[in-house]
CSV table of C-alpha atoms in Angstrom, one decimal:
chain,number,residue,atom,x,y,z
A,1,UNK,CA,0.0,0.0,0.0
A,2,UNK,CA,1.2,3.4,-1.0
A,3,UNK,CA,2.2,6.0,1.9
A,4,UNK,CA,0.3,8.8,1.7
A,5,UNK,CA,2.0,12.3,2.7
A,6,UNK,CA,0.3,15.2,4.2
A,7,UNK,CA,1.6,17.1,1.3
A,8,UNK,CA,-0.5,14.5,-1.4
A,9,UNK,CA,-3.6,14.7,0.9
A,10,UNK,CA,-3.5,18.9,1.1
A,11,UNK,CA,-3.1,19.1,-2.5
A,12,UNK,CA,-6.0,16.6,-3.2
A,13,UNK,CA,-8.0,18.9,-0.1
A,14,UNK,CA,-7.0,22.1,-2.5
A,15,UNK,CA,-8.3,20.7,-6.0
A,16,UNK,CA,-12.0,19.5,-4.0
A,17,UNK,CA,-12.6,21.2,-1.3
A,18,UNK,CA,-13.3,17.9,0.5
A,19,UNK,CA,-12.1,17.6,4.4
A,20,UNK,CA,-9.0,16.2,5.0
A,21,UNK,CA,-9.8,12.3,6.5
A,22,UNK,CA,-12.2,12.4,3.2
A,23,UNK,CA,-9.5,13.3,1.2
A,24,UNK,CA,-6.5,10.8,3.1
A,25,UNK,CA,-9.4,7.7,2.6
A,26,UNK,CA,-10.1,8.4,-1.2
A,27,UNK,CA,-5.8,8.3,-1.4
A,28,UNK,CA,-6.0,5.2,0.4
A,29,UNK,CA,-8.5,3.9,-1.3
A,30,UNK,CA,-6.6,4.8,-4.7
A,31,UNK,CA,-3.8,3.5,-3.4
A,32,UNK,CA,-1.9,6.8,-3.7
A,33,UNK,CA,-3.3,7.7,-7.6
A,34,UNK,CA,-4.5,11.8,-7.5
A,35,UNK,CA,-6.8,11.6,-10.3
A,36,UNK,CA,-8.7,8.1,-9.2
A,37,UNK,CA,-8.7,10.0,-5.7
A,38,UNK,CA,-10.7,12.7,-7.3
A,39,UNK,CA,-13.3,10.1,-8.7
A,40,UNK,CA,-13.5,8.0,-5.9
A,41,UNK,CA,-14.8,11.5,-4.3
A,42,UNK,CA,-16.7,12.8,-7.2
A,43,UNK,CA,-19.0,9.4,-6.9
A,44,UNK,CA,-19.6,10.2,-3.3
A,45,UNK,CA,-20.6,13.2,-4.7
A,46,UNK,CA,-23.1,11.1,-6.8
A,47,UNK,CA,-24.5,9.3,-4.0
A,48,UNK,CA,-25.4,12.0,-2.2
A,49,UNK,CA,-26.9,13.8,-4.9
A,50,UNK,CA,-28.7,11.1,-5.3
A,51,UNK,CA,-29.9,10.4,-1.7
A,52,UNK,CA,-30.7,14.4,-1.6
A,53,UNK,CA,-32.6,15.2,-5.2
A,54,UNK,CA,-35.8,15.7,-3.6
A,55,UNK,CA,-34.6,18.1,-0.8
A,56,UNK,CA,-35.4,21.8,-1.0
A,57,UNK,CA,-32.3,24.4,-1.9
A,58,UNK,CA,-33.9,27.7,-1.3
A,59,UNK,CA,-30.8,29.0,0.3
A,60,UNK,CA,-27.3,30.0,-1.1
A,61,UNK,CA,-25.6,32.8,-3.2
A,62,UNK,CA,-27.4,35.0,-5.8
A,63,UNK,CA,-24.5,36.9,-7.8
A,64,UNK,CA,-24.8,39.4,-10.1
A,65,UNK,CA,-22.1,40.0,-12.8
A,66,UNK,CA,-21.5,42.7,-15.1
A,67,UNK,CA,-18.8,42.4,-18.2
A,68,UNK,CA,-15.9,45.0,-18.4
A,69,UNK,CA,-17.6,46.9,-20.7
A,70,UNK,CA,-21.0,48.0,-18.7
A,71,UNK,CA,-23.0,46.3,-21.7
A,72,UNK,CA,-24.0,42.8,-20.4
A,73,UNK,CA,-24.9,41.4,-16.9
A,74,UNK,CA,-25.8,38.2,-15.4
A,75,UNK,CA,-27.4,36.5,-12.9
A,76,UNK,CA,-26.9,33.4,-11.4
A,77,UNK,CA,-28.1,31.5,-7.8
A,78,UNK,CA,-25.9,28.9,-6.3
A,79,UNK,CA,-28.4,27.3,-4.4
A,80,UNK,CA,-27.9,25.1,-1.5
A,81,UNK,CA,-30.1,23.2,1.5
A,82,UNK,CA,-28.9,25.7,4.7
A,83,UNK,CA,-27.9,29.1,5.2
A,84,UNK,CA,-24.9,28.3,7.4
A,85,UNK,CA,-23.6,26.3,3.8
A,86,UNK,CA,-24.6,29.7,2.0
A,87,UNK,CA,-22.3,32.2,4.5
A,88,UNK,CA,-19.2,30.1,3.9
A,89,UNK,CA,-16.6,31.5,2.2
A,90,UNK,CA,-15.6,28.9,-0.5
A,91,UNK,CA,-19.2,28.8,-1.1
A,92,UNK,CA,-19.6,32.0,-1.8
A,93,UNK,CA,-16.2,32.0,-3.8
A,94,UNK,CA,-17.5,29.0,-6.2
A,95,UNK,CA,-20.6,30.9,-6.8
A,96,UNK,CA,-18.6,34.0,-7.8
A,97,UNK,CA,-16.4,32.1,-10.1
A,98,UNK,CA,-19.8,30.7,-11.7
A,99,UNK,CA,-21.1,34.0,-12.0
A,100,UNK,CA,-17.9,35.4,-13.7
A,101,UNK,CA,-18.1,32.5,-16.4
A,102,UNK,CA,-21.6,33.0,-16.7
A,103,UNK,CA,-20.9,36.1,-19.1
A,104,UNK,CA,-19.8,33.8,-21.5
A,105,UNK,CA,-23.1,31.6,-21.9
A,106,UNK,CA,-26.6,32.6,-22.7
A,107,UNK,CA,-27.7,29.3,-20.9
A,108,UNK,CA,-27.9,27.6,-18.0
A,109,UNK,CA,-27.3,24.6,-19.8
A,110,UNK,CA,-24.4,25.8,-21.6
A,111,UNK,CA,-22.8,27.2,-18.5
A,112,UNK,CA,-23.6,23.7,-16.8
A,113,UNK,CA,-21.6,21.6,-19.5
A,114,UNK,CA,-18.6,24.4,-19.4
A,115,UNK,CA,-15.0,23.7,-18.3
A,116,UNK,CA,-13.9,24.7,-14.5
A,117,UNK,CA,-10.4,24.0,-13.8
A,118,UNK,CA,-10.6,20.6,-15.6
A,119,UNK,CA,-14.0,19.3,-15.3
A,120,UNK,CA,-17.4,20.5,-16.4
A,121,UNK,CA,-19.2,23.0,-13.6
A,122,UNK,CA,-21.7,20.5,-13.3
A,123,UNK,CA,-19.3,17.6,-11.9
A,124,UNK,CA,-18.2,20.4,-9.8
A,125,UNK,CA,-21.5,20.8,-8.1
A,126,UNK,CA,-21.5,17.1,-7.9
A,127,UNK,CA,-18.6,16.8,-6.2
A,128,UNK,CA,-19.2,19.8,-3.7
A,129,UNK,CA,-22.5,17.8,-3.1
A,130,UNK,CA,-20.1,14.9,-1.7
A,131,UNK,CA,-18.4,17.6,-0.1
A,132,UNK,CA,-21.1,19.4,2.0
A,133,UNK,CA,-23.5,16.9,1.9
A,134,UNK,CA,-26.0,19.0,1.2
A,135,UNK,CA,-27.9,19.4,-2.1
A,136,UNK,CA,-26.2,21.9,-4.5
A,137,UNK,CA,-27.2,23.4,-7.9
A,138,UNK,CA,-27.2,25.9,-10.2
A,139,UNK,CA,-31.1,27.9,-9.5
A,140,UNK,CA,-31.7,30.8,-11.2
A,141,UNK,CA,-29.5,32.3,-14.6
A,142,UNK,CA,-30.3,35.6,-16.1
A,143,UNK,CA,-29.0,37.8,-18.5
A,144,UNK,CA,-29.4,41.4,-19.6
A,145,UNK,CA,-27.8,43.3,-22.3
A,146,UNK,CA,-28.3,46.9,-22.5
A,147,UNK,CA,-26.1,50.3,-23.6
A,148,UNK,CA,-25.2,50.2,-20.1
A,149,UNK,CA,-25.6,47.6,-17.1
A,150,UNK,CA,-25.5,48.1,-13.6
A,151,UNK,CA,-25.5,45.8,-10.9
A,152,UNK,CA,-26.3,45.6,-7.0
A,153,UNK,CA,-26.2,42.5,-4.7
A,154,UNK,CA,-27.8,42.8,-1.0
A,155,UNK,CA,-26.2,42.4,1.9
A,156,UNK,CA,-26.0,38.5,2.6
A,157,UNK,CA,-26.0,37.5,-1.4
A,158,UNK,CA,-30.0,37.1,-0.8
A,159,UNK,CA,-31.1,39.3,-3.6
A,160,UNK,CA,-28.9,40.7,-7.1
A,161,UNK,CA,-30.4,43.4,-9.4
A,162,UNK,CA,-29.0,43.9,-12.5
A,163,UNK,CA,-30.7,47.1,-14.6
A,164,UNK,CA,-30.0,48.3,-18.3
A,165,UNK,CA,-30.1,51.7,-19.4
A,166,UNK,CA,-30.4,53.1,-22.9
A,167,UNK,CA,-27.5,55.2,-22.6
A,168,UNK,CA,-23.8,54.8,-21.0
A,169,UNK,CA,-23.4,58.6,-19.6
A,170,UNK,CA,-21.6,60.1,-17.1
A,171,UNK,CA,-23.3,59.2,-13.3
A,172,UNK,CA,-25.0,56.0,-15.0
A,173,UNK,CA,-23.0,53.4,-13.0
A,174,UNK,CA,-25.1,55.0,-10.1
A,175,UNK,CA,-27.8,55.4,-11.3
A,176,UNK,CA,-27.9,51.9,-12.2
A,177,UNK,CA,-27.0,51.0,-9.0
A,178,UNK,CA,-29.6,53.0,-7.1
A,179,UNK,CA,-32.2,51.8,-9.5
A,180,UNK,CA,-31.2,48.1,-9.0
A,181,UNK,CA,-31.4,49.0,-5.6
A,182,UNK,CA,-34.9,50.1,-5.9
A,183,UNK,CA,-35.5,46.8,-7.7
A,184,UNK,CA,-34.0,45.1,-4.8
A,185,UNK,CA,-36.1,46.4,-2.4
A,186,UNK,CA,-39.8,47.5,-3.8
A,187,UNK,CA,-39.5,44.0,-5.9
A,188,UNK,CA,-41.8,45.4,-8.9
A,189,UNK,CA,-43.7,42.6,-10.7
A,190,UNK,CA,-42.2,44.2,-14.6
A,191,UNK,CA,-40.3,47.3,-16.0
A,192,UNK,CA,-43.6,49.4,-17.0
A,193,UNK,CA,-47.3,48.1,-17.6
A,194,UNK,CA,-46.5,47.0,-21.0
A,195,UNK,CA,-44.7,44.4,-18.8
A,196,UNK,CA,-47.7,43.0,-16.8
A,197,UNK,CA,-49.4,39.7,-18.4
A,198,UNK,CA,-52.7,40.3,-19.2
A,199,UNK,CA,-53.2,37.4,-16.3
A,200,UNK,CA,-51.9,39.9,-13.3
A,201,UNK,CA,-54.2,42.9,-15.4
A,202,UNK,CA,-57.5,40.9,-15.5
A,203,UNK,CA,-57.0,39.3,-11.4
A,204,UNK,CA,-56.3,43.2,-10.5
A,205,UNK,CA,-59.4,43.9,-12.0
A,206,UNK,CA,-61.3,41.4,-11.1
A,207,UNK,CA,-60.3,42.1,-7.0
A,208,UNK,CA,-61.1,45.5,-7.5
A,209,UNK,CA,-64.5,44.9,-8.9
A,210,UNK,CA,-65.3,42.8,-5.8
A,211,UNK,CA,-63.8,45.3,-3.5
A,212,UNK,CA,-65.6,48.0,-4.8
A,213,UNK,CA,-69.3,45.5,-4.6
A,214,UNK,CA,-68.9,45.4,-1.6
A,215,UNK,CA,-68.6,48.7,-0.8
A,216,UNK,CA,-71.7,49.2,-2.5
A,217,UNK,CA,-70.4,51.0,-6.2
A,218,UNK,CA,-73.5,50.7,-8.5
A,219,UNK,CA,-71.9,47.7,-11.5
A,220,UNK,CA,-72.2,50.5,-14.2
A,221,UNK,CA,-69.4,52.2,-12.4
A,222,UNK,CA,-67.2,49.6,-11.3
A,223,UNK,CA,-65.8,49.2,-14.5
A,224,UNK,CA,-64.2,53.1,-14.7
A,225,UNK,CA,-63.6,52.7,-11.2
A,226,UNK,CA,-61.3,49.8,-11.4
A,227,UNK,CA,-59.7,50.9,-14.3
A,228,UNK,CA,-58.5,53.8,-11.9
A,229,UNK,CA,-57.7,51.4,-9.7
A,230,UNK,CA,-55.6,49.1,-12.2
A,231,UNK,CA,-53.4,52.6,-12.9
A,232,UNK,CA,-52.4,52.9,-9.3
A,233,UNK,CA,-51.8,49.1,-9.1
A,234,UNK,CA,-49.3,50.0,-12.1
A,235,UNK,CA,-48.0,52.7,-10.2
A,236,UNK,CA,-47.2,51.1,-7.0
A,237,UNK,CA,-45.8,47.9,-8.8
A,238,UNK,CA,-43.8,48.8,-12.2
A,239,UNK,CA,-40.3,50.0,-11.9
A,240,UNK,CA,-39.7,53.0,-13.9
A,241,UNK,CA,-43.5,54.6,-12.4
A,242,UNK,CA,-42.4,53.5,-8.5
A,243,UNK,CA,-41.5,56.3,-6.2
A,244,UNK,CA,-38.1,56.4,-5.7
A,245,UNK,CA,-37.1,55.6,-2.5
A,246,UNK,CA,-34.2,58.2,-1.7
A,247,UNK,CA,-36.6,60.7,-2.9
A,248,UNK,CA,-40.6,59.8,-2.9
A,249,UNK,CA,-41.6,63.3,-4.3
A,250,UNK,CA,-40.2,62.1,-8.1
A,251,UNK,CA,-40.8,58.5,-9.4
A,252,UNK,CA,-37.9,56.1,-10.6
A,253,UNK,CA,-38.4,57.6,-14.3
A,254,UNK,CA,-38.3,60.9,-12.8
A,255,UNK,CA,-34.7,59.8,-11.2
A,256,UNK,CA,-32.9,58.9,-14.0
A,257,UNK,CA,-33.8,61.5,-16.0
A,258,UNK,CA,-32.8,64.3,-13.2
A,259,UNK,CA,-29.2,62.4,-14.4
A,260,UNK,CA,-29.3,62.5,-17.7
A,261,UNK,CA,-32.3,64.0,-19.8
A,262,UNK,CA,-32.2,61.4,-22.2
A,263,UNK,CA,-31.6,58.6,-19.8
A,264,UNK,CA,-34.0,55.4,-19.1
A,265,UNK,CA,-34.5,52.1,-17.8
A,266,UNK,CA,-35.0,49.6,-20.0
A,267,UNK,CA,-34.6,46.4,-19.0
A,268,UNK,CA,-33.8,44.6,-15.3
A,269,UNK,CA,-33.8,41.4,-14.1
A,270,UNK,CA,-34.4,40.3,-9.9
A,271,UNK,CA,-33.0,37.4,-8.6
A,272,UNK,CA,-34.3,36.7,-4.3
A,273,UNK,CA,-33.4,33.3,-2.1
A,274,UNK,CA,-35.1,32.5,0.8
């Protein structure tokens, strides 16, 4: 049987990010070989994938990326079972690195089938699986392209905005921030009301007609009424028509245009854990 240094067993600890008795058993077990050390852990990783499959990941990292040139963003969640597995460092590390390759792919699936450091990121997220022991996966993947994209990530990784504007001017790096920011907290159901599904319209409707029933409207005015009704819904619950929290007495649209004149939001994209 092959000795097995504490030098072999760190290095095999750096490449997985498994513990260190894991990682001196699978060199046992391999009889000193790295690479058959790396499989032996990567189908523990299988294992307890597959013991864990059904388990809920609503915690982990949502990180928001922007390229070098301000003119595409992304999304992505790495999601996980706990929150103590979401505030750990190399956690939050791997997600980052998925977020930074992200940029490159306009899928989840193509991201998922892309190279990290030797194997594709979806043996990675195997093998942290075997790692952690808890379930881990790639959740949400968004993209936005724009003239100019900002970002913002909340305190904690829960929540990452990213917002597009239609021009790249001087200040628009905060206004994309504040307005992702906005995003981040007012959580608006779309960008404008051309944004709302005619589903979300016709339910709004609908509730307000009831309301207004039952507070005794005569029917041939409820349907005015609720129209009214449906504008303040749109008001309260679309981005760029939102008042903007660091100053209520202008709305959002109102904001970016006190930056630029020309300036506007056109596009975000909300990603929230938890």
């Amino acid at each position: 049987m092959a000795k097995i240094t504490a030098a072999e067993v760190n290095k095999l600890r750096k490449a997985t990010g498994a513990g260190m008795m894991d990682c001196k058993k699978a060199l046992v077990e391999a009889d000193g070989d790295f690479d058959q050390a790396i499989e032996l852990l990567r189908k523990k990783g299988q294992k307890v994938a597959a013991k864990r499959a059904d388990r809920d990941s609503s915690e982990g990292a949502a990180i928001a990326q922007v390229n070098a040139d301000n003119t595409k963003g992304v999304i992505i969640s790495l999601n996980c079972e706990t929150d103590f597995v979401a505030k750990n460092d190399d956690f939050i590390k791997l997600a980052n690195d998925f977020a930074e390759m992200a940029l490159n792919y306009s899928t989840k699936e193509e991201l998922l089938k892309a190279d990290y450091k030797g194997i594709s990121v979806e043996d990675k997220l195997t093998e942290q699986t075997g790692v952690i022991g808890e379930k881990i996966e790639i959740g949400a993947f968004r993209t936005l392209e724009a003239p100019f994209v900002g970002s913002y990530i909340h305190a904690g990784n829960k929540i990452a905005v990213l917002t597009g504007l239609n021009k790249n001017v001087d200040g628009a790096e905060e206004a994309a921030k504040n307005v992702s920011m906005q995003a981040a907290a007012m959580n608006p159901v779309a960008l404008n009301e051309e944004g709302v599904d005619q589903a979300t319209i016709d339910k709004e409707i609908e509730i307000a007609k009831d309301t207004l029933r039952e507070e005794g409207k005569p029917e041939n005015m409820l349907d005015k009424i609720a129209q009214g009704k449906l504008q303040r819904f749109f008001k309260d619950n679309t981005l760029v028509h939102q008042d903007y929290i660091k100053d209520n007495k202008q709305s959002v649209a109102q904001y970016v245009k006190s930056v630029d004149s020309e300036l506007e939001v056109v596009g975000f994209e909300r990603v929230a854990l938890g």
